[in-house]
mmCIF file with all atom_site columns, C-alpha atoms in Angstrom:
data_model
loop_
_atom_site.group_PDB
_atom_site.id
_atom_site.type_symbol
_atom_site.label_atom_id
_atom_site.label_alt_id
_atom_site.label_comp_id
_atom_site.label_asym_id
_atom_site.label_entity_id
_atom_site.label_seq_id
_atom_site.pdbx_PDB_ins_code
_atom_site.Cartn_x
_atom_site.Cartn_y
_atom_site.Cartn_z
_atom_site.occupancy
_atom_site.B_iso_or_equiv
_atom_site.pdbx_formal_charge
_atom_site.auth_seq_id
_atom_site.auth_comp_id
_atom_site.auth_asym_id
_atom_site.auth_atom_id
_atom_site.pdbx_PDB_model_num
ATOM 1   C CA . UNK A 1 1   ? 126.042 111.296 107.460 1.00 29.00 ? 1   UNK A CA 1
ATOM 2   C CA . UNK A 1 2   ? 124.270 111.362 111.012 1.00 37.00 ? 2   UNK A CA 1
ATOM 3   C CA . UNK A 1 3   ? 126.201 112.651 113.900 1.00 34.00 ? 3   UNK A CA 1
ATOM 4   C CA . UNK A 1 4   ? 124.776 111.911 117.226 1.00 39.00 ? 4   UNK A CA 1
ATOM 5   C CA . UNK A 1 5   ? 124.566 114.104 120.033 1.00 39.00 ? 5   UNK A CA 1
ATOM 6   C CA . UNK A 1 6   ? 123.808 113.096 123.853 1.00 38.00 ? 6   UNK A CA 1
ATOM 7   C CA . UNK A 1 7   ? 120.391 114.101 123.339 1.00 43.00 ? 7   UNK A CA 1
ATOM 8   C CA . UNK A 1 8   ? 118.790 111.409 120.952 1.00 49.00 ? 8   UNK A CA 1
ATOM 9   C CA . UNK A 1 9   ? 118.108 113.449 118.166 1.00 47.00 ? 9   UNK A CA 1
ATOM 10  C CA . UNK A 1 10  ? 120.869 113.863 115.214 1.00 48.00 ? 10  UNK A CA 1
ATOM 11  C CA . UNK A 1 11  ? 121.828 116.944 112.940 1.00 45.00 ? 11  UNK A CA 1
ATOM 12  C CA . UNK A 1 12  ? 121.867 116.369 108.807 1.00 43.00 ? 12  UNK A CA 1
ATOM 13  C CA . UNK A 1 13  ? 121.326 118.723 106.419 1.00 42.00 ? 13  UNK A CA 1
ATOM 14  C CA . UNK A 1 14  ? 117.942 119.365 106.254 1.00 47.00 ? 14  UNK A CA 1
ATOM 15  C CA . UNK A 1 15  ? 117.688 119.724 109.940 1.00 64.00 ? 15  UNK A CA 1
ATOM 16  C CA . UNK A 1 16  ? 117.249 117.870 113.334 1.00 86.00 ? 16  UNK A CA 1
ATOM 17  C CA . UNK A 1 17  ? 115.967 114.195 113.357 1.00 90.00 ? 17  UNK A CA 1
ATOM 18  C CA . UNK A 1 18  ? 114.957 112.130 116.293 1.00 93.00 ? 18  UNK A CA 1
ATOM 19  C CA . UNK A 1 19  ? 116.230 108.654 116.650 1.00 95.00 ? 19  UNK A CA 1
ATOM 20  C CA . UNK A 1 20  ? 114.717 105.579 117.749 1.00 97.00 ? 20  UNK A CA 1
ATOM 21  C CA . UNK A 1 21  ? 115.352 101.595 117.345 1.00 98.00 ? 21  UNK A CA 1
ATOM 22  C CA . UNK A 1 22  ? 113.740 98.613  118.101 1.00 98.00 ? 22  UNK A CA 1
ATOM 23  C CA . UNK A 1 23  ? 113.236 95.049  116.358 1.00 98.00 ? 23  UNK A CA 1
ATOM 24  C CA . UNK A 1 24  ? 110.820 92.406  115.167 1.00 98.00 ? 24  UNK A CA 1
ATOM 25  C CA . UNK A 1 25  ? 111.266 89.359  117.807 1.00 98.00 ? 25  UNK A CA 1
ATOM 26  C CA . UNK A 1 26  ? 110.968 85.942  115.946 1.00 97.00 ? 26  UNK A CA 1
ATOM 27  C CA . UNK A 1 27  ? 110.074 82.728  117.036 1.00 96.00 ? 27  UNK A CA 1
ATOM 28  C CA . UNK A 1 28  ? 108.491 79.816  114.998 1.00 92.00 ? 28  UNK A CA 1
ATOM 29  C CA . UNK A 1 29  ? 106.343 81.704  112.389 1.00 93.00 ? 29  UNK A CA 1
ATOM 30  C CA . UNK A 1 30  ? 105.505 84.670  114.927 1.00 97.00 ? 30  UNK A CA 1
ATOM 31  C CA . UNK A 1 31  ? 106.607 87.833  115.826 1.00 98.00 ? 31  UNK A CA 1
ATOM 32  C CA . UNK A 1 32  ? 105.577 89.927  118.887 1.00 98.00 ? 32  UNK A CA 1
ATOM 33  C CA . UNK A 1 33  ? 103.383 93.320  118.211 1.00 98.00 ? 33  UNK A CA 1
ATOM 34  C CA . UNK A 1 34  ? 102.190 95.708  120.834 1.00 98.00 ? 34  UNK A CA 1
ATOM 35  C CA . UNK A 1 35  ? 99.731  98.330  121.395 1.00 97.00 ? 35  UNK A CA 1
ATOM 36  C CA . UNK A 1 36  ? 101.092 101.377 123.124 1.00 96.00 ? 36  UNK A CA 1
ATOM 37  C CA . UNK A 1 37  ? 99.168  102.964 126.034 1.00 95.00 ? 37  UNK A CA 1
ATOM 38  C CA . UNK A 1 38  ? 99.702  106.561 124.248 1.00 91.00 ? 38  UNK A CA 1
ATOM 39  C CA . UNK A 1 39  ? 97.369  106.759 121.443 1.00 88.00 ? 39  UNK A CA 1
ATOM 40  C CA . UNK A 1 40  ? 98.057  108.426 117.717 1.00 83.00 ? 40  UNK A CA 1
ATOM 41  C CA . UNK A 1 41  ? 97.301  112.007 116.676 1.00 79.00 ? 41  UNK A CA 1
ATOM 42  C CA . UNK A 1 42  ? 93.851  111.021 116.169 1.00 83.00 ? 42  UNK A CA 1
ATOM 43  C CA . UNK A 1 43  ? 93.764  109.250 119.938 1.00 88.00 ? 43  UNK A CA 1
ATOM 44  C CA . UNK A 1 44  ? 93.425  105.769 118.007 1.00 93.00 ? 44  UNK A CA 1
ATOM 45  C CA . UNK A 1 45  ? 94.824  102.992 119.398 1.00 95.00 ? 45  UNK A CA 1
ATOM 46  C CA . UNK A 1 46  ? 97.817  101.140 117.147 1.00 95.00 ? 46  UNK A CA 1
ATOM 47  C CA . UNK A 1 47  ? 99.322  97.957  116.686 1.00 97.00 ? 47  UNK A CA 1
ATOM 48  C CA . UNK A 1 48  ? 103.173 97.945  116.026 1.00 97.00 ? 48  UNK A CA 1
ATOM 49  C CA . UNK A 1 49  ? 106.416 96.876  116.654 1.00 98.00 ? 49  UNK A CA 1
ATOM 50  C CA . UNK A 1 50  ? 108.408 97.525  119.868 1.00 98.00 ? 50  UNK A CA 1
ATOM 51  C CA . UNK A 1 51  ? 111.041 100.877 119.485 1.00 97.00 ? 51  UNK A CA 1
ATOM 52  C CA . UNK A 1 52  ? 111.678 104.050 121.416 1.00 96.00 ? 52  UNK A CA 1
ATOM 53  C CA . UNK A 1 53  ? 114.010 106.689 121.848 1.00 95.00 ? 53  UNK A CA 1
ATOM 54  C CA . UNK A 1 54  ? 117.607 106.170 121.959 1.00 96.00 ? 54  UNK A CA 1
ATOM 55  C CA . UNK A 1 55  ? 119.098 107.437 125.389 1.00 96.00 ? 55  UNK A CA 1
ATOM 56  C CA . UNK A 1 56  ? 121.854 110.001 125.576 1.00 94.00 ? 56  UNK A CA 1
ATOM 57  C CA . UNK A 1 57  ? 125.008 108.433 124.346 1.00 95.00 ? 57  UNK A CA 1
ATOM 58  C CA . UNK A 1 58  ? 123.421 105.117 123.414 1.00 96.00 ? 58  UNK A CA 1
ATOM 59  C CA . UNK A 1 59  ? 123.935 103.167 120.158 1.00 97.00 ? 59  UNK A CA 1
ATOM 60  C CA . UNK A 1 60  ? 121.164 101.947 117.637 1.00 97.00 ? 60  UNK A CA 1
ATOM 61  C CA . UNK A 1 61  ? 121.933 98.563  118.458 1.00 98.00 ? 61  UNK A CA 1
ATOM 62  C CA . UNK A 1 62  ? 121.889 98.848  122.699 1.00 98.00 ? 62  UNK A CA 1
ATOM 63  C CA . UNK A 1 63  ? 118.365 100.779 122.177 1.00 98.00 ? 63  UNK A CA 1
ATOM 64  C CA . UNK A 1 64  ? 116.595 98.418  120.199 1.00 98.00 ? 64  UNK A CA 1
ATOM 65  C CA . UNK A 1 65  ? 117.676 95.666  122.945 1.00 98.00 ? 65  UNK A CA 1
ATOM 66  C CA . UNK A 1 66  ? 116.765 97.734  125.809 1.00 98.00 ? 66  UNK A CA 1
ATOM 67  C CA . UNK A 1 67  ? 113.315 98.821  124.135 1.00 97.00 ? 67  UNK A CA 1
ATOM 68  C CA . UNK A 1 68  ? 112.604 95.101  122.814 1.00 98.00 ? 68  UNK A CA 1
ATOM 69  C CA . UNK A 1 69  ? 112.753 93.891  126.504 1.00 97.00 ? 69  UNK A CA 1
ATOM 70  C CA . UNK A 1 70  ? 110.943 96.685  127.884 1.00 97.00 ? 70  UNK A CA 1
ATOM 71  C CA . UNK A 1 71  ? 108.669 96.489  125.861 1.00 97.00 ? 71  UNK A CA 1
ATOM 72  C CA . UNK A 1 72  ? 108.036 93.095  125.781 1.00 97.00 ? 72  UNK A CA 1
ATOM 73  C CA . UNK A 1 73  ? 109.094 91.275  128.714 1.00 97.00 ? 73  UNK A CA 1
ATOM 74  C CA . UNK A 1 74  ? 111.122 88.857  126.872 1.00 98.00 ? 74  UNK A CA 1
ATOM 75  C CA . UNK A 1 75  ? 115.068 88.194  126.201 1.00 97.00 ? 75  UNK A CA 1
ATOM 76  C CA . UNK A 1 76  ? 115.856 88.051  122.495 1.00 98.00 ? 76  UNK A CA 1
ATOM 77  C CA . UNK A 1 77  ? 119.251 87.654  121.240 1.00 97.00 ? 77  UNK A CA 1
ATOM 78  C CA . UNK A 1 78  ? 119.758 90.737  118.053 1.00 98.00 ? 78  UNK A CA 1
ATOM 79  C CA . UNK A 1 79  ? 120.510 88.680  115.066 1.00 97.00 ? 79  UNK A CA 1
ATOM 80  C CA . UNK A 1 80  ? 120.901 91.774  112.202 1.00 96.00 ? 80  UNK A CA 1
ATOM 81  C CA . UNK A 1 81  ? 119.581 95.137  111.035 1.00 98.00 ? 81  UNK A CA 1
ATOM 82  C CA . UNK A 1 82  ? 116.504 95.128  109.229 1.00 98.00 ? 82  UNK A CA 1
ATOM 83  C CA . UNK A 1 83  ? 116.512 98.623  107.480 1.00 97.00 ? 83  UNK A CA 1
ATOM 84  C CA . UNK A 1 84  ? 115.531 102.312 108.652 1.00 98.00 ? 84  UNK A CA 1
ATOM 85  C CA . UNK A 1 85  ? 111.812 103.263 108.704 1.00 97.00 ? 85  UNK A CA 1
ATOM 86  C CA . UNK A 1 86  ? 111.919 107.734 108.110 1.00 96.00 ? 86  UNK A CA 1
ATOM 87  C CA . UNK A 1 87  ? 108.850 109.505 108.452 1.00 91.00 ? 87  UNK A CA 1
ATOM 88  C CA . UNK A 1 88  ? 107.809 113.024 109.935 1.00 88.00 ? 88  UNK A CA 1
ATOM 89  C CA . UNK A 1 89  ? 105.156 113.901 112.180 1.00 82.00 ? 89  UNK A CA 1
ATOM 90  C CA . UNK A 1 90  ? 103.914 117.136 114.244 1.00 80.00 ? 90  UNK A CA 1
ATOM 91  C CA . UNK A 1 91  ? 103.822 117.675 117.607 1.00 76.00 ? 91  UNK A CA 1
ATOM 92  C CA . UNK A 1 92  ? 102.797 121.136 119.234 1.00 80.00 ? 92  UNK A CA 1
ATOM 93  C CA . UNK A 1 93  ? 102.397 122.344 116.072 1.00 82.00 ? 93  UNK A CA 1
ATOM 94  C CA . UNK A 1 94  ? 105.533 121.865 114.612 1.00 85.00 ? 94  UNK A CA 1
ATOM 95  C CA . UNK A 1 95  ? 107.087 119.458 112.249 1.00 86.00 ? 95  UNK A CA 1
ATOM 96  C CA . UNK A 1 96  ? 109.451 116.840 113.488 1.00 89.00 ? 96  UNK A CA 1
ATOM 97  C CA . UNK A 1 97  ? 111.452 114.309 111.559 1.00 94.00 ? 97  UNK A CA 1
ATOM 98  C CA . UNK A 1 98  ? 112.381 110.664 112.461 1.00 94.00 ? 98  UNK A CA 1
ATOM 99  C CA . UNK A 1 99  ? 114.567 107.811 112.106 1.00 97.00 ? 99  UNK A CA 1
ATOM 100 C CA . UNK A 1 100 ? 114.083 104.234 113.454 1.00 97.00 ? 100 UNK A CA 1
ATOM 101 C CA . UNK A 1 101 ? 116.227 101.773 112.818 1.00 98.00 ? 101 UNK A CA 1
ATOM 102 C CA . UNK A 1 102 ? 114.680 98.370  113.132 1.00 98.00 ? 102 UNK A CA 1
ATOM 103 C CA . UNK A 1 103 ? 116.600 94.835  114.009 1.00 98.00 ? 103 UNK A CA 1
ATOM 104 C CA . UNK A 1 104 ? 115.654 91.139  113.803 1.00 98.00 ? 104 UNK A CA 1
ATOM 105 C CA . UNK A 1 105 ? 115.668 89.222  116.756 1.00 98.00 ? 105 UNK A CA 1
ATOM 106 C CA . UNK A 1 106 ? 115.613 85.864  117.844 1.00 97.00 ? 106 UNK A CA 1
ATOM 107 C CA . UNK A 1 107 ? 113.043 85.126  121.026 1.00 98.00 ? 107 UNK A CA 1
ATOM 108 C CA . UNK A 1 108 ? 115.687 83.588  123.955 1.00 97.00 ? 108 UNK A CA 1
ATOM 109 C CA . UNK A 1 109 ? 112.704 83.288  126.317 1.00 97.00 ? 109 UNK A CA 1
ATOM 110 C CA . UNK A 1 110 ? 110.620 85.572  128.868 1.00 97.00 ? 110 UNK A CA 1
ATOM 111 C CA . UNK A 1 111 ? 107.221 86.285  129.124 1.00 96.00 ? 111 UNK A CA 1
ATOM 112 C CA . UNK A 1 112 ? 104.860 88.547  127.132 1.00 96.00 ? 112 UNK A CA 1
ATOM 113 C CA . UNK A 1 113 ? 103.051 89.693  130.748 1.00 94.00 ? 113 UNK A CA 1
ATOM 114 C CA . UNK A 1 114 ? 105.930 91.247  132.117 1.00 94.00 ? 114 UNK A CA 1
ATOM 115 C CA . UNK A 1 115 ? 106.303 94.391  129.707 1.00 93.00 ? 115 UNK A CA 1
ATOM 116 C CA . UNK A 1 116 ? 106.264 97.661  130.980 1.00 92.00 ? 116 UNK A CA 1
ATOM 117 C CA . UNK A 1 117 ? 103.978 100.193 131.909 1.00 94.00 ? 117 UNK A CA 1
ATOM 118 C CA . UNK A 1 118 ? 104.344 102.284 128.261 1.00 94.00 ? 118 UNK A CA 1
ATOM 119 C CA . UNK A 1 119 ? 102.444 98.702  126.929 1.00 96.00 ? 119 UNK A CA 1
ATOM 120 C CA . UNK A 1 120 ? 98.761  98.206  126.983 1.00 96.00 ? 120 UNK A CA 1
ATOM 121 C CA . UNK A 1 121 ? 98.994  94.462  125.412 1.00 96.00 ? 121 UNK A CA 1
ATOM 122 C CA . UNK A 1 122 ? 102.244 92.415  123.792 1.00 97.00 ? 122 UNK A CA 1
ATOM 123 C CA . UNK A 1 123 ? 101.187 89.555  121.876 1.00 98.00 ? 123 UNK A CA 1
ATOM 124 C CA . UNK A 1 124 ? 102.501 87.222  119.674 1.00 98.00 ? 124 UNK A CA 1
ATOM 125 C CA . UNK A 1 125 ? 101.100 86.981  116.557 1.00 97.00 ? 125 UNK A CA 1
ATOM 126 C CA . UNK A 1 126 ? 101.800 85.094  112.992 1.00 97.00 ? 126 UNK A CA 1
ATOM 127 C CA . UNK A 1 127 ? 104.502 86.923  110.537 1.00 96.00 ? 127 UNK A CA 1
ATOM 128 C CA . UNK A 1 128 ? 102.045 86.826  108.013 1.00 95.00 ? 128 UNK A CA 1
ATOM 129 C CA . UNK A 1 129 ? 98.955  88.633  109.530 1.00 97.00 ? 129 UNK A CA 1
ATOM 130 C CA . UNK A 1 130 ? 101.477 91.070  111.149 1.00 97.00 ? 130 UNK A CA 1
ATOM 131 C CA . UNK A 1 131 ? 102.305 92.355  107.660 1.00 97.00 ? 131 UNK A CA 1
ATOM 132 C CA . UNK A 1 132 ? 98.656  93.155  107.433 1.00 97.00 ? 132 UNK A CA 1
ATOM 133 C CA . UNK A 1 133 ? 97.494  94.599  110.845 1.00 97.00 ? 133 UNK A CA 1
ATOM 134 C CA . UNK A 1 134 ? 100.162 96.911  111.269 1.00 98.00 ? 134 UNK A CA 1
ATOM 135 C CA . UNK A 1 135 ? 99.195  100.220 111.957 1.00 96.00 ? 135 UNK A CA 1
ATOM 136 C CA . UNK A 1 136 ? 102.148 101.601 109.646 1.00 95.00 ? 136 UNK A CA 1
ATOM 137 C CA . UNK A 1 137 ? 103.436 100.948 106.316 1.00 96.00 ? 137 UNK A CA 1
ATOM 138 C CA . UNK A 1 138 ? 106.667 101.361 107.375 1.00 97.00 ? 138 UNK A CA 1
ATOM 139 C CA . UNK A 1 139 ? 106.464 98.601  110.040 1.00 97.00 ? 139 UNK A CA 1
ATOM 140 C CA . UNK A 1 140 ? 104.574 96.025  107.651 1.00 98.00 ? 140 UNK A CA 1
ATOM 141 C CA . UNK A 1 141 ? 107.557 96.497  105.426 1.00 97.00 ? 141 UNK A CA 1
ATOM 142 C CA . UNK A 1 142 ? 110.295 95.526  108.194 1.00 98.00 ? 142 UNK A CA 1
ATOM 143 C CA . UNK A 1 143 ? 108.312 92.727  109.174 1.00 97.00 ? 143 UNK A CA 1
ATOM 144 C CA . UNK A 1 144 ? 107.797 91.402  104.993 1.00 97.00 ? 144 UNK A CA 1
ATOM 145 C CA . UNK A 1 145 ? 111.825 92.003  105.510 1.00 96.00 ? 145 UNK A CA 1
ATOM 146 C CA . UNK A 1 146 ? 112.110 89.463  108.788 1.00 96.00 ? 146 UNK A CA 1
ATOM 147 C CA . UNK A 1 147 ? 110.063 87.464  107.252 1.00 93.00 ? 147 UNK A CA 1
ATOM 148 C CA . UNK A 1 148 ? 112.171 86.701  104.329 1.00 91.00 ? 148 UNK A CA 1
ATOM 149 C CA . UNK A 1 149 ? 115.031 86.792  106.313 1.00 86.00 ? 149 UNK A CA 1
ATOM 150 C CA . UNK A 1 150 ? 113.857 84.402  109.020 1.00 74.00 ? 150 UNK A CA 1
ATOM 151 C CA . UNK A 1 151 ? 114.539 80.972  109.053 1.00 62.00 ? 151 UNK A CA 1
ATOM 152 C CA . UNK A 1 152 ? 112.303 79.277  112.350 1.00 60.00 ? 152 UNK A CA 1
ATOM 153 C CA . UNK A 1 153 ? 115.149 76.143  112.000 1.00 56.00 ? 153 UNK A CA 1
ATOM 154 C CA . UNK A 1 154 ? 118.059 78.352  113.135 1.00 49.00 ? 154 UNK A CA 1
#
């Protein structure tokens, strides 16, 4: 079980994990990608879905709507959870471990230009090729998952 703590990260049994959400934002046959200003370990730039940390307090759910329209500009109405993505990563040489949990969302309306300033480009782009040019594995997966779960005549 994952308890929460006001500081975005969680405590389980193997030790601390940092939480994120966000979603894959539907519309038609599309779904929106961005490419973060901050770059990987490697200073590459990436493609991916729209997450980020959860704020202190804040629920899965509330996060991945706050970071979906930061991130993106747009309004999207959360429709249902699309799995967890867990990986681990270093930073200043040590090992950190991480949770996102990833939502499917319906595009409301908005527009692309207006994300924020953590965004070098939001685009949409089709379902299909997004499941290919995903930087991560674990992203192409949630997106194969919206995409099976998406109907565009809802």
């Amino acid at each position: 079980m994952i308890q929460r703590p006001l500081d975005g990260t969680s405590t389980e049994a193997e030790g601390e994990v940092e939480l994120s959400a966000g979603g894959a934002v539907v519309r038609g046959g599309e779904v929106i990608v961005v490419v973060p200003v901050k770059r990987d370990a490697q200073r590459r730039r990436v493609l991916v879905l729209p997450k980020g940390h959860l704020d202190p307090g804040e629920s899965d759910e509330a996060a991945a709507v706050r970071e979906v329209a930061e991130e993106t500009g747009v309004v999207a109405e959360l429709i249902d959870k699309l799995g967890d993505v867990e990986y681990s990563y270093e930073r200043r040489g040590r090992r950190r471990n991480k949770r996102v949990a990833f939502y499917l969302f319906e595009y409301r309306s908005g527009s692309l230009e207006d994300h924020d300033h953590e965004i070098e480009e939001a685009r949409w782009t089709p379902l299909t090729e997004a499941i290919r040019d995903l930087t991560y594995k674990g992203e192409r997966e949630i997106v194969r998952r919206a995409l099976s779960r998406w109907s565009p005549d809802r």
